[in-house]
Coordinates of C-alpha atoms in Angstrom, one line a residue:
X1 CA -10.8 -90.6 -84.5
X2 CA -14.4 -91.6 -85.5
X3 CA -17.2 -92.1 -83.1
X4 CA -17.0 -95.9 -83.5
X5 CA -13.3 -95.9 -82.8
X6 CA -13.8 -93.8 -79.7
X7 CA -16.5 -96.2 -78.4
X8 CA -14.2 -99.2 -79.0
X9 CA -11.2 -97.4 -77.4
X10 CA -13.1 -96.4 -74.3
X11 CA -15.0 -99.7 -73.9
X12 CA -13.9 -101.6 -70.8
X13 CA -12.0 -104.8 -71.5
X14 CA -13.8 -108.2 -71.2
X15 CA -13.2 -110.4 -68.3
X16 CA -11.2 -112.8 -70.4
X17 CA -8.8 -110.5 -72.2
X18 CA -7.2 -112.2 -75.1
X19 CA -3.6 -111.6 -76.0
X20 CA -4.2 -110.5 -79.6
X21 CA -6.8 -107.9 -78.4
X22 CA -4.4 -106.6 -75.8
X23 CA -1.7 -106.3 -78.4
X24 CA -4.1 -104.5 -80.8
X25 CA -5.1 -102.0 -78.0
X26 CA -1.4 -101.3 -77.2
X27 CA -0.7 -100.7 -80.9
X28 CA -3.7 -98.3 -81.0
X29 CA -2.6 -96.4 -78.0
X30 CA 1.0 -96.3 -79.3
X31 CA -0.2 -94.8 -82.6
X32 CA -2.2 -92.2 -80.8
X33 CA 0.7 -91.2 -78.6
X34 CA 3.0 -90.9 -81.6
X35 CA 0.5 -88.8 -83.5
X36 CA 0.0 -86.5 -80.4
X37 CA 3.8 -86.1 -80.1
X38 CA 4.1 -85.2 -83.8
X39 CA 1.2 -82.6 -83.5
X40 CA 2.7 -81.0 -80.4
X41 CA 6.4 -81.0 -81.1
X42 CA 6.3 -77.3 -81.9
X43 CA 5.4 -76.4 -78.3
X44 CA 7.8 -74.0 -76.7
X45 CA 8.1 -76.0 -73.5
X46 CA 8.3 -79.8 -73.3
X47 CA 5.6 -81.7 -71.5
X48 CA 6.3 -82.7 -67.9
X49 CA 4.4 -84.6 -65.2
X50 CA 1.0 -86.2 -65.7
X51 CA -0.7 -86.0 -69.1
X52 CA -4.2 -86.9 -70.3
X53 CA -5.1 -88.2 -73.8
X54 CA -8.7 -87.3 -74.4
X55 CA -10.5 -89.2 -77.2
X56 CA -13.6 -87.5 -78.6
X57 CA -16.0 -88.3 -81.4
X58 CA -15.4 -86.3 -84.6
X59 CA -17.4 -83.1 -84.5
X60 CA -19.0 -81.4 -87.4
X61 CA -18.0 -78.0 -86.2
X62 CA -15.5 -76.5 -83.9
X63 CA -16.1 -77.4 -80.3
X64 CA -14.3 -75.1 -77.8
X65 CA -12.5 -76.7 -74.9
X66 CA -11.9 -74.6 -71.8
X67 CA -9.4 -75.6 -69.2
X68 CA -10.1 -74.5 -65.6
X69 CA -7.6 -72.2 -63.9
X70 CA -6.2 -74.9 -61.6
X71 CA -5.1 -76.9 -64.6
X72 CA -3.3 -74.1 -66.4
X73 CA 0.4 -74.9 -67.0
X74 CA -0.2 -78.5 -66.0
X75 CA -2.4 -79.8 -68.8
X76 CA -1.8 -79.7 -72.5
X77 CA -4.6 -81.1 -74.7
X78 CA -3.8 -82.5 -78.1
X79 CA -6.8 -83.1 -80.4
X80 CA -6.3 -85.8 -82.9
X81 CA -8.6 -86.0 -85.9
X82 CA -8.5 -86.1 -89.6
X83 CA -6.3 -83.0 -89.8
X84 CA -3.0 -83.6 -91.6
X85 CA 0.0 -83.9 -89.3
X86 CA 2.2 -80.8 -89.5
X87 CA 4.9 -79.4 -87.3
X88 CA 3.3 -75.9 -87.5
X89 CA -0.2 -77.1 -86.7
X90 CA -1.8 -76.4 -83.4
X91 CA -5.4 -77.4 -82.5
X92 CA -7.8 -74.5 -83.0
X93 CA -10.0 -76.0 -80.4
X94 CA -7.7 -75.4 -77.5
X95 CA -8.7 -72.5 -75.3
X96 CA -6.5 -69.4 -75.0
X97 CA -6.1 -70.2 -71.3
X98 CA -3.4 -72.7 -72.1
X99 CA -1.6 -70.0 -74.1
X100 CA -1.9 -67.6 -71.1
X101 CA -0.5 -70.2 -68.8
X102 CA 2.5 -70.7 -71.1
X103 CA 3.2 -67.0 -71.4
X104 CA 2.9 -66.7 -67.6
X105 CA 5.8 -69.1 -67.3
X106 CA 8.0 -66.8 -69.4
X107 CA 6.9 -63.3 -68.7
X108 CA 8.3 -61.3 -65.8
X109 CA 6.4 -59.6 -63.1
X110 CA 4.3 -56.6 -64.4
X111 CA 5.8 -53.2 -63.7
X112 CA 3.0 -51.2 -62.2
X113 CA 3.7 -48.3 -59.9
X114 CA 4.0 -49.9 -56.5
X115 CA 3.4 -48.2 -53.2
X116 CA 6.3 -47.1 -51.1
X117 CA 4.6 -45.7 -48.0
X118 CA 6.6 -47.9 -45.6
X119 CA 9.9 -46.6 -47.1
X120 CA 8.7 -43.0 -47.0
X121 CA 7.8 -43.4 -43.3
X122 CA 11.0 -45.2 -42.4
X123 CA 13.3 -42.7 -44.1
X124 CA 11.9 -40.0 -41.7
X125 CA 12.5 -42.1 -38.5
X126 CA 15.4 -41.4 -36.2
X127 CA 17.1 -44.7 -37.1
X128 CA 17.4 -43.5 -40.7
X129 CA 18.7 -40.0 -39.8
X130 CA 22.3 -41.4 -39.5
X131 CA 22.4 -42.3 -43.2
X132 CA 24.7 -39.9 -45.0
X133 CA 23.0 -37.6 -47.5
X134 CA 24.8 -39.2 -50.5
X135 CA 23.5 -42.6 -49.6
X136 CA 20.0 -41.3 -48.8
X137 CA 19.9 -39.7 -52.3
X138 CA 20.6 -43.1 -53.8
X139 CA 17.8 -44.7 -51.8
X140 CA 15.3 -42.1 -53.0
X141 CA 16.5 -42.6 -56.5
X142 CA 15.9 -46.3 -56.3
X143 CA 12.9 -46.4 -54.0
X144 CA 11.2 -48.6 -56.6
X145 CA 13.3 -51.5 -55.4
X146 CA 11.9 -51.2 -51.9
X147 CA 8.1 -51.6 -52.4
X148 CA 5.6 -52.2 -49.6
X149 CA 4.5 -55.6 -51.0
X150 CA 5.8 -57.9 -53.7
X151 CA 4.0 -58.5 -57.0
X152 CA 1.5 -61.3 -57.3
X153 CA 2.1 -64.1 -59.7
X154 CA 5.1 -66.2 -60.7
X155 CA 8.4 -64.6 -60.1
X156 CA 10.6 -63.5 -63.1
X157 CA 12.8 -66.1 -64.8
X158 CA 16.2 -66.3 -63.0
X159 CA 19.5 -67.6 -64.2
X160 CA 19.0 -70.7 -62.0
X161 CA 15.7 -72.4 -61.2
X162 CA 15.8 -74.8 -58.2
X163 CA 16.0 -78.4 -59.1
X164 CA 15.4 -81.5 -56.9
X165 CA 17.5 -84.5 -57.9
X166 CA 16.5 -87.8 -56.2
X167 CA 18.8 -90.6 -55.3
X168 CA 18.1 -93.2 -58.1
X169 CA 15.3 -95.6 -57.4
X170 CA 14.1 -93.8 -54.3
X171 CA 10.9 -91.9 -53.4
X172 CA 10.0 -90.4 -50.0
X173 CA 7.2 -92.1 -48.1
X174 CA 3.8 -90.3 -47.9
X175 CA 3.2 -88.3 -44.8
X176 CA 0.0 -88.1 -42.8
X177 CA -1.8 -84.8 -42.0
X178 CA -1.0 -83.5 -38.6
X179 CA -4.0 -82.5 -36.5
X180 CA -4.2 -78.9 -35.6
X181 CA -5.9 -76.9 -32.9
X182 CA -8.7 -74.5 -34.0
X183 CA -6.4 -71.5 -33.7
X184 CA -3.7 -73.3 -35.8
X185 CA -6.3 -74.2 -38.4
X186 CA -7.4 -70.6 -38.8
X187 CA -3.8 -69.4 -39.4
X188 CA -3.2 -72.4 -41.7
X189 CA -6.2 -71.5 -43.9
X190 CA -5.0 -67.9 -44.0
X191 CA -1.5 -68.9 -45.0
X192 CA -2.8 -71.2 -47.8
X193 CA -5.0 -68.4 -49.1
X194 CA -2.2 -65.9 -49.0
X195 CA 0.3 -68.2 -50.9
X196 CA -2.4 -69.2 -53.4
X197 CA -3.3 -65.5 -54.0
X198 CA 0.4 -64.7 -54.5
X199 CA 0.7 -67.4 -57.1
X200 CA 3.4 -69.1 -55.2
X201 CA 1.5 -72.4 -54.7
X202 CA -1.1 -74.3 -56.7
X203 CA -3.1 -77.5 -56.5
X204 CA -1.4 -80.7 -57.7
X205 CA -1.6 -84.4 -57.9
X206 CA 1.6 -86.0 -56.7
X207 CA 2.8 -89.3 -55.2
X208 CA 4.9 -87.2 -52.7
X209 CA 3.1 -85.7 -49.8
X210 CA 5.0 -83.8 -47.1
X211 CA 3.1 -82.6 -44.0
X212 CA 2.8 -79.1 -42.6
X213 CA 2.9 -77.7 -39.1
X214 CA 2.1 -74.3 -37.7
X215 CA 4.7 -72.6 -35.5
X216 CA 4.5 -69.3 -33.5
X217 CA 6.4 -66.3 -34.8
X218 CA 8.5 -64.2 -32.5
X219 CA 6.7 -61.5 -30.7
X220 CA 7.1 -58.2 -32.7
X221 CA 5.9 -56.1 -29.8
X222 CA 2.3 -55.8 -30.9
X223 CA 1.2 -58.5 -28.4
X224 CA -0.8 -60.2 -31.2
X225 CA -0.3 -63.9 -31.8
X226 CA 1.1 -64.7 -35.3
X227 CA 1.9 -68.1 -36.8
X228 CA 3.6 -69.3 -39.9
X229 CA 3.3 -72.5 -41.9
X230 CA 6.3 -74.8 -42.1
X231 CA 6.5 -77.8 -44.5
X232 CA 8.5 -80.7 -43.1
X233 CA 10.7 -81.8 -46.0
X234 CA 12.9 -84.1 -43.9
X235 CA 11.8 -87.3 -45.8
X236 CA 12.3 -85.5 -49.1
X237 CA 15.7 -84.1 -48.1
X238 CA 17.0 -87.5 -47.0
X239 CA 16.6 -88.7 -50.6
X240 CA 17.8 -85.6 -52.4
X241 CA 21.2 -85.1 -53.9
X242 CA 22.0 -81.4 -53.0
X243 CA 24.0 -79.2 -55.3
X244 CA 27.3 -77.9 -53.9
X245 CA 28.4 -74.2 -54.0
X246 CA 32.1 -73.7 -53.0
X247 CA 32.4 -71.0 -50.5
X248 CA 35.5 -69.0 -49.9
X249 CA 37.1 -69.1 -46.4
X250 CA 35.7 -66.5 -44.1
X251 CA 39.3 -65.4 -43.3
X252 CA 39.8 -64.6 -47.0
X253 CA 36.6 -62.6 -47.2
X254 CA 37.6 -60.5 -44.1
X255 CA 41.0 -59.8 -45.7
X256 CA 39.3 -58.2 -48.6
X257 CA 38.0 -55.5 -46.3
X258 CA 41.4 -53.9 -45.8
X259 CA 41.2 -50.1 -46.0
X260 CA 37.4 -50.0 -46.0
X261 CA 35.6 -47.4 -43.8
X262 CA 32.0 -47.7 -44.9
X263 CA 29.9 -50.8 -45.0
X264 CA 26.4 -51.7 -46.1
X265 CA 24.6 -55.1 -46.0
X266 CA 21.4 -56.0 -47.9
X267 CA 18.7 -58.5 -47.0
X268 CA 15.8 -59.7 -49.1
X269 CA 12.1 -59.8 -48.6
X270 CA 11.1 -63.5 -48.8
X271 CA 14.4 -64.2 -50.6
X272 CA 13.8 -67.9 -51.4
X273 CA 10.4 -67.1 -52.9
X274 CA 12.1 -64.9 -55.4
X275 CA 13.4 -68.0 -57.1
X276 CA 11.3 -70.3 -59.3
X277 CA 11.0 -74.1 -58.8
X278 CA 11.9 -75.9 -62.0
X279 CA 8.6 -76.9 -63.7
X280 CA 9.6 -80.6 -63.9
X281 CA 10.4 -80.7 -60.1
X282 CA 7.4 -78.8 -58.7
X283 CA 5.4 -82.0 -58.0
X284 CA 8.2 -83.0 -55.6
X285 CA 7.4 -80.1 -53.3
X286 CA 3.8 -81.3 -52.8
X287 CA 2.5 -80.9 -49.2
X288 CA -0.8 -82.1 -47.7
X289 CA -3.3 -79.8 -46.1
X290 CA -6.9 -80.1 -44.9
X291 CA -7.7 -77.9 -48.0
X292 CA -6.1 -80.3 -50.4
X293 CA -2.7 -81.2 -52.0
X294 CA -0.6 -78.3 -53.1
X295 CA 2.8 -77.8 -54.8
X296 CA 5.2 -74.8 -54.7
X297 CA 5.8 -72.9 -57.9
X298 CA 8.6 -70.9 -56.2
X299 CA 11.4 -72.2 -54.1
X300 CA 10.1 -72.9 -50.5
X301 CA 12.1 -72.8 -47.3
X302 CA 13.4 -76.0 -45.9
X303 CA 14.5 -77.8 -49.1
X304 CA 17.9 -79.4 -49.3
X305 CA 20.0 -77.3 -51.7
X306 CA 17.9 -74.2 -51.5
X307 CA 20.6 -72.3 -49.6
X308 CA 22.8 -73.0 -52.6
X309 CA 20.4 -72.0 -55.4
X310 CA 19.8 -68.6 -53.9
X311 CA 23.4 -67.3 -53.7
X312 CA 24.0 -68.9 -57.2
X313 CA 21.5 -66.4 -58.6
X314 CA 22.9 -63.5 -56.6
X315 CA 26.4 -64.3 -57.8
X316 CA 25.2 -64.4 -61.4
X317 CA 23.6 -60.9 -61.1
X318 CA 26.5 -59.3 -59.2
X319 CA 29.4 -61.1 -61.0
X320 CA 30.9 -57.9 -62.5
X321 CA 31.1 -56.3 -59.1
X322 CA 32.3 -59.3 -56.9
X323 CA 35.6 -58.6 -55.2
X324 CA 35.5 -55.0 -56.4
X325 CA 33.7 -53.5 -53.4
X326 CA 30.9 -56.1 -53.3
X327 CA 30.9 -59.5 -51.5
X328 CA 28.1 -62.1 -51.8
X329 CA 28.2 -64.9 -49.2
X330 CA 25.2 -67.1 -49.1
X331 CA 22.2 -64.7 -48.7
X332 CA 24.3 -61.8 -47.4
X333 CA 25.4 -59.0 -49.7
X334 CA 28.1 -56.7 -48.4
X335 CA 29.1 -53.4 -50.0
X336 CA 32.4 -51.8 -48.7
X337 CA 34.5 -48.8 -49.7
X338 CA 37.1 -46.4 -48.4
X339 CA 35.2 -43.2 -49.1
X340 CA 31.6 -42.1 -49.0
X341 CA 31.2 -41.1 -52.7
X342 CA 32.6 -44.5 -53.8
X343 CA 30.2 -46.2 -51.5
X344 CA 27.2 -44.4 -52.9
X345 CA 28.3 -45.2 -56.4
X346 CA 28.6 -49.0 -55.6
X347 CA 25.2 -48.9 -53.9
X348 CA 23.7 -47.3 -56.9
X349 CA 25.1 -50.0 -59.2
X350 CA 23.9 -52.9 -56.9
X351 CA 20.4 -51.4 -56.6
X352 CA 20.2 -50.8 -60.3
X353 CA 20.9 -54.5 -61.0
X354 CA 18.4 -55.7 -58.4
X355 CA 15.7 -53.3 -59.8
X356 CA 16.3 -54.5 -63.3
X357 CA 16.0 -58.1 -62.3
X358 CA 13.2 -57.4 -59.7
X359 CA 15.2 -58.6 -56.7
X360 CA 13.7 -56.6 -53.8
X361 CA 15.7 -56.0 -50.6
X362 CA 14.0 -55.7 -47.2
X363 CA 15.1 -52.3 -46.1
X364 CA 14.3 -52.8 -42.4
X365 CA 17.0 -55.5 -42.3
X366 CA 19.5 -53.6 -44.3
X367 CA 22.5 -51.7 -42.7
X368 CA 23.5 -48.7 -44.8
X369 CA 26.8 -46.8 -44.8
X370 CA 27.8 -48.0 -41.4
X371 CA 31.3 -47.5 -40.1
X372 CA 30.9 -50.5 -37.7
X373 CA 29.0 -53.5 -38.9
X374 CA 28.4 -57.1 -37.9
X375 CA 29.1 -59.5 -40.8
X376 CA 29.5 -63.4 -40.7
X377 CA 29.7 -63.4 -36.9
X378 CA 32.4 -60.7 -36.7
X379 CA 32.3 -57.0 -35.9
X380 CA 34.1 -55.1 -38.7
X381 CA 35.3 -51.5 -38.7
X382 CA 38.1 -49.4 -40.1
X383 CA 40.1 -50.1 -36.9
X384 CA 39.9 -53.9 -37.2
X385 CA 38.0 -57.1 -36.7
X386 CA 36.7 -58.5 -33.4
X387 CA 34.1 -61.2 -32.4
X388 CA 30.5 -60.2 -32.5
X389 CA 28.9 -59.5 -29.1
X390 CA 26.5 -62.4 -29.4
X391 CA 29.4 -64.8 -29.9
X392 CA 31.1 -63.6 -26.7
X393 CA 27.8 -63.7 -24.8
X394 CA 27.2 -67.3 -25.9
X395 CA 30.7 -68.3 -24.5
X396 CA 30.1 -66.5 -21.2
X397 CA 27.0 -68.7 -20.7
X398 CA 28.9 -71.9 -20.8
X399 CA 29.4 -73.6 -17.4
X400 CA 32.9 -74.2 -16.1
X401 CA 32.1 -77.9 -15.5
X402 CA 31.1 -79.9 -18.6
X403 CA 29.3 -83.2 -18.1
X404 CA 30.3 -85.3 -21.1
X405 CA 32.4 -85.6 -24.3
X406 CA 29.6 -84.1 -26.4
X407 CA 29.6 -80.9 -24.4
X408 CA 33.4 -80.7 -24.5
X409 CA 33.3 -80.9 -28.3
X410 CA 30.6 -78.2 -28.5
X411 CA 32.5 -75.9 -26.3
X412 CA 35.7 -76.3 -28.3
X413 CA 33.8 -75.7 -31.5
X414 CA 32.4 -72.4 -30.1
X415 CA 35.9 -71.4 -29.0
X416 CA 37.5 -72.4 -32.3
X417 CA 35.2 -70.1 -34.2
X418 CA 36.8 -67.2 -32.4
X419 CA 40.2 -68.8 -32.0
X420 CA 41.8 -66.4 -34.4
X421 CA 41.5 -63.7 -31.8
X422 CA 43.3 -65.7 -29.0
X423 CA 47.0 -65.7 -28.3
X424 CA 49.3 -68.3 -29.8
X425 CA 49.3 -70.4 -26.6
X426 CA 45.6 -71.2 -27.1
X427 CA 46.4 -74.8 -28.1
X428 CA 48.5 -75.3 -25.0
X429 CA 45.6 -74.1 -22.8
X430 CA 43.0 -76.2 -24.6
X431 CA 45.1 -79.4 -24.6
X432 CA 43.5 -81.0 -21.4
X433 CA 40.0 -80.6 -23.0
X434 CA 41.2 -81.9 -26.4
X435 CA 42.6 -85.0 -24.7
X436 CA 39.1 -85.7 -23.3
X437 CA 37.8 -86.2 -26.8
X438 CA 40.3 -88.9 -27.7
X439 CA 38.8 -92.4 -28.2
X440 CA 41.5 -94.0 -26.0
X441 CA 40.8 -91.7 -23.0
X442 CA 37.9 -92.3 -20.6
X443 CA 35.9 -89.2 -19.7
X444 CA 36.9 -88.0 -16.1
X445 CA 36.5 -84.3 -15.2
X446 CA 39.1 -82.8 -12.9
X447 CA 40.1 -79.4 -11.6
X448 CA 42.6 -79.1 -14.4
X449 CA 39.8 -79.2 -17.0
X450 CA 37.8 -76.6 -15.0
X451 CA 40.8 -74.3 -15.1
X452 CA 41.2 -74.8 -18.8
X453 CA 37.6 -73.8 -19.4
X454 CA 37.9 -70.8 -17.2
X455 CA 41.1 -69.6 -18.9
X456 CA 39.7 -70.0 -22.4
X457 CA 36.6 -68.1 -21.6
X458 CA 38.6 -65.3 -20.0
X459 CA 41.0 -65.1 -23.0
X460 CA 38.2 -64.8 -25.4
X461 CA 36.5 -62.1 -23.3
X462 CA 39.8 -60.2 -23.3
X463 CA 40.2 -60.7 -27.0
X464 CA 42.5 -58.7 -29.2
X465 CA 41.1 -56.7 -32.1
X466 CA 42.8 -57.8 -35.3
X467 CA 44.0 -55.2 -37.8
X468 CA 42.6 -55.7 -41.4
X469 CA 45.7 -56.4 -43.5
X470 CA 47.0 -53.9 -46.0
X471 CA 49.0 -55.6 -48.8
X472 CA 50.8 -52.4 -49.7
X473 CA 52.7 -52.4 -46.4
X474 CA 55.3 -55.0 -45.0
X475 CA 54.3 -57.7 -42.6
X476 CA 56.2 -59.1 -39.6
X477 CA 55.9 -62.8 -38.7
X478 CA 56.8 -64.3 -35.3
X479 CA 56.8 -68.0 -34.6
X480 CA 57.4 -70.2 -31.5
X481 CA 57.0 -73.9 -30.5
X482 CA 56.6 -75.7 -27.2
X483 CA 56.6 -79.4 -26.3
X484 CA 53.0 -80.0 -27.4
X485 CA 51.9 -77.0 -29.6
X486 CA 53.2 -74.3 -32.0
X487 CA 52.1 -70.7 -32.4
X488 CA 52.6 -67.7 -34.6
X489 CA 51.7 -64.0 -34.8
X490 CA 51.4 -61.9 -38.0
X491 CA 51.7 -58.2 -37.4
X492 CA 51.6 -55.0 -39.4
X493 CA 52.7 -51.6 -38.0
X494 CA 53.0 -53.3 -34.6
X495 CA 49.4 -54.4 -34.6
X496 CA 48.3 -58.1 -34.8
X497 CA 46.6 -59.3 -38.0
X498 CA 46.2 -62.9 -37.0
X499 CA 47.1 -65.6 -34.5
X500 CA 48.0 -69.2 -35.2
X501 CA 47.9 -71.9 -32.5
X502 CA 48.0 -75.6 -33.3
X503 CA 48.6 -78.8 -31.3
X504 CA 51.2 -81.2 -32.5
X505 CA 50.6 -84.8 -33.4
X506 CA 52.3 -87.5 -31.3
X507 CA 54.9 -87.9 -34.0
X508 CA 55.6 -84.2 -34.2
X509 CA 56.0 -84.0 -30.4
X510 CA 59.1 -86.3 -30.8
X511 CA 60.8 -83.8 -33.1
X512 CA 63.9 -82.0 -31.9
X513 CA 63.5 -78.4 -30.7
X514 CA 65.0 -77.1 -34.0
X515 CA 62.6 -79.2 -36.1
X516 CA 59.7 -77.9 -34.0
X517 CA 60.7 -74.3 -34.6
X518 CA 61.0 -75.0 -38.3
X519 CA 57.6 -76.7 -38.3
X520 CA 56.1 -73.6 -36.7
X521 CA 57.6 -71.4 -39.4
X522 CA 56.5 -73.7 -42.3
X523 CA 52.9 -73.9 -40.9
X524 CA 52.7 -70.1 -40.5
X525 CA 54.0 -69.4 -44.0
X526 CA 51.5 -71.9 -45.4
X527 CA 48.6 -70.2 -43.5
X528 CA 49.4 -66.7 -44.5
X529 CA 51.1 -67.3 -47.9
X530 CA 48.3 -65.4 -49.8
X531 CA 49.2 -62.3 -47.9
X532 CA 53.0 -62.7 -47.7
X533 CA 53.4 -63.4 -51.4
X534 CA 52.0 -60.0 -52.4
X535 CA 53.6 -58.1 -49.6
X536 CA 56.2 -55.5 -50.6

């Protein structure tokens, strides 16, 4: 473009803008955009977000253009002049900073020698002395996967970046900046500086602006006040179509643990931040701060669909081992085996995969080579499965007199989570409470309901430990039916594997006693058919 053309193009329009001039300007802009697209079509990544077409007078010699750091990865400059259009041509005027930004998007974390002082200190503590020597040897061998701190910069490329899909035609409203106390403002500035230094956030310009709040962290025993920043993505989540990850039933997962004696669980350091945000969706994570407008380059906490993206990546990495001594459920990774040598071998394979892909577990939250472990709300061991202590403690705290229908539903929901440990007459005992939740029944609390709450709490406290099923041995199935409910027990070697208790519908309650007994048998066979089909 010549100097005269640039002056005409940048000149503000007259007050009375004629239609033919407007059409001519549109044609000129369209021509420039088409030429820019032709000159940049060989770029490795497509252009996303906001773009800028910069018109400059023709220069007699090369004029270097430098893009500031905050624009790297967000701005691509196409220079249009008298150069011939070619798919292999790239402007020599562009600074190498744009190339660095592009390579930063593709290159993994660097592999310098990280510090492992925290691990070296932890492995000598009394809490780590119970780890068997075979497993401790694996930890020393793969201590590089347990660094003191994570690398700075954008995380490595994962199988699945996190995407944000909006409901068509919808955008969340802009949010105002919440006022902060002086103490909160200090922590807020520190958090912004930390995230920026890590390369996890960067400045942006976006029509979406979620607000931030500062909340206190739980006391770690030091007595020092600590806070963390939380971005309120409620408005964004309300207009987001979240991806769906089918999860296997917890009962099916627990059945896989049959015959296992050693268990390990792995947790991850800032797990969500190990996943990238898709480049075209980063502007949607923008949040307001007194320091400016920022967007996340990695997946933040609080996004709708984030709990699905994280396990999708773990499943992709551990796919060859899933169901063969390794279980991945959401953000929990469980390793189980019947002997110690096999357990050490599985742990070595898992840590090798995570080291290769730079997925770093947080060792302080890991449980290694335990014979009793809490997983998915249950306590699992070689002797069987029982409710976790915190679940039982939560039920003990419930009052015996409930005030409204909402509390009744919450209590029944808590009981149902552990209902698999209660005898087959559980549905009969809970029937008075279930009736209170019916739409055609007015809420009126009586002594009968108090007795039902008391009995249910006591039955759960006096729970029965369930045996983990062994499909190589035969099963025994017992069923029964009453006037209002049916029940069943599945046993192996005289020990219960599971209980079934289910209330009958009004239609089923009118069945004959023979049909009720048959209904109990059919329901039990349907519930445990995966086990009974493979039983010898």
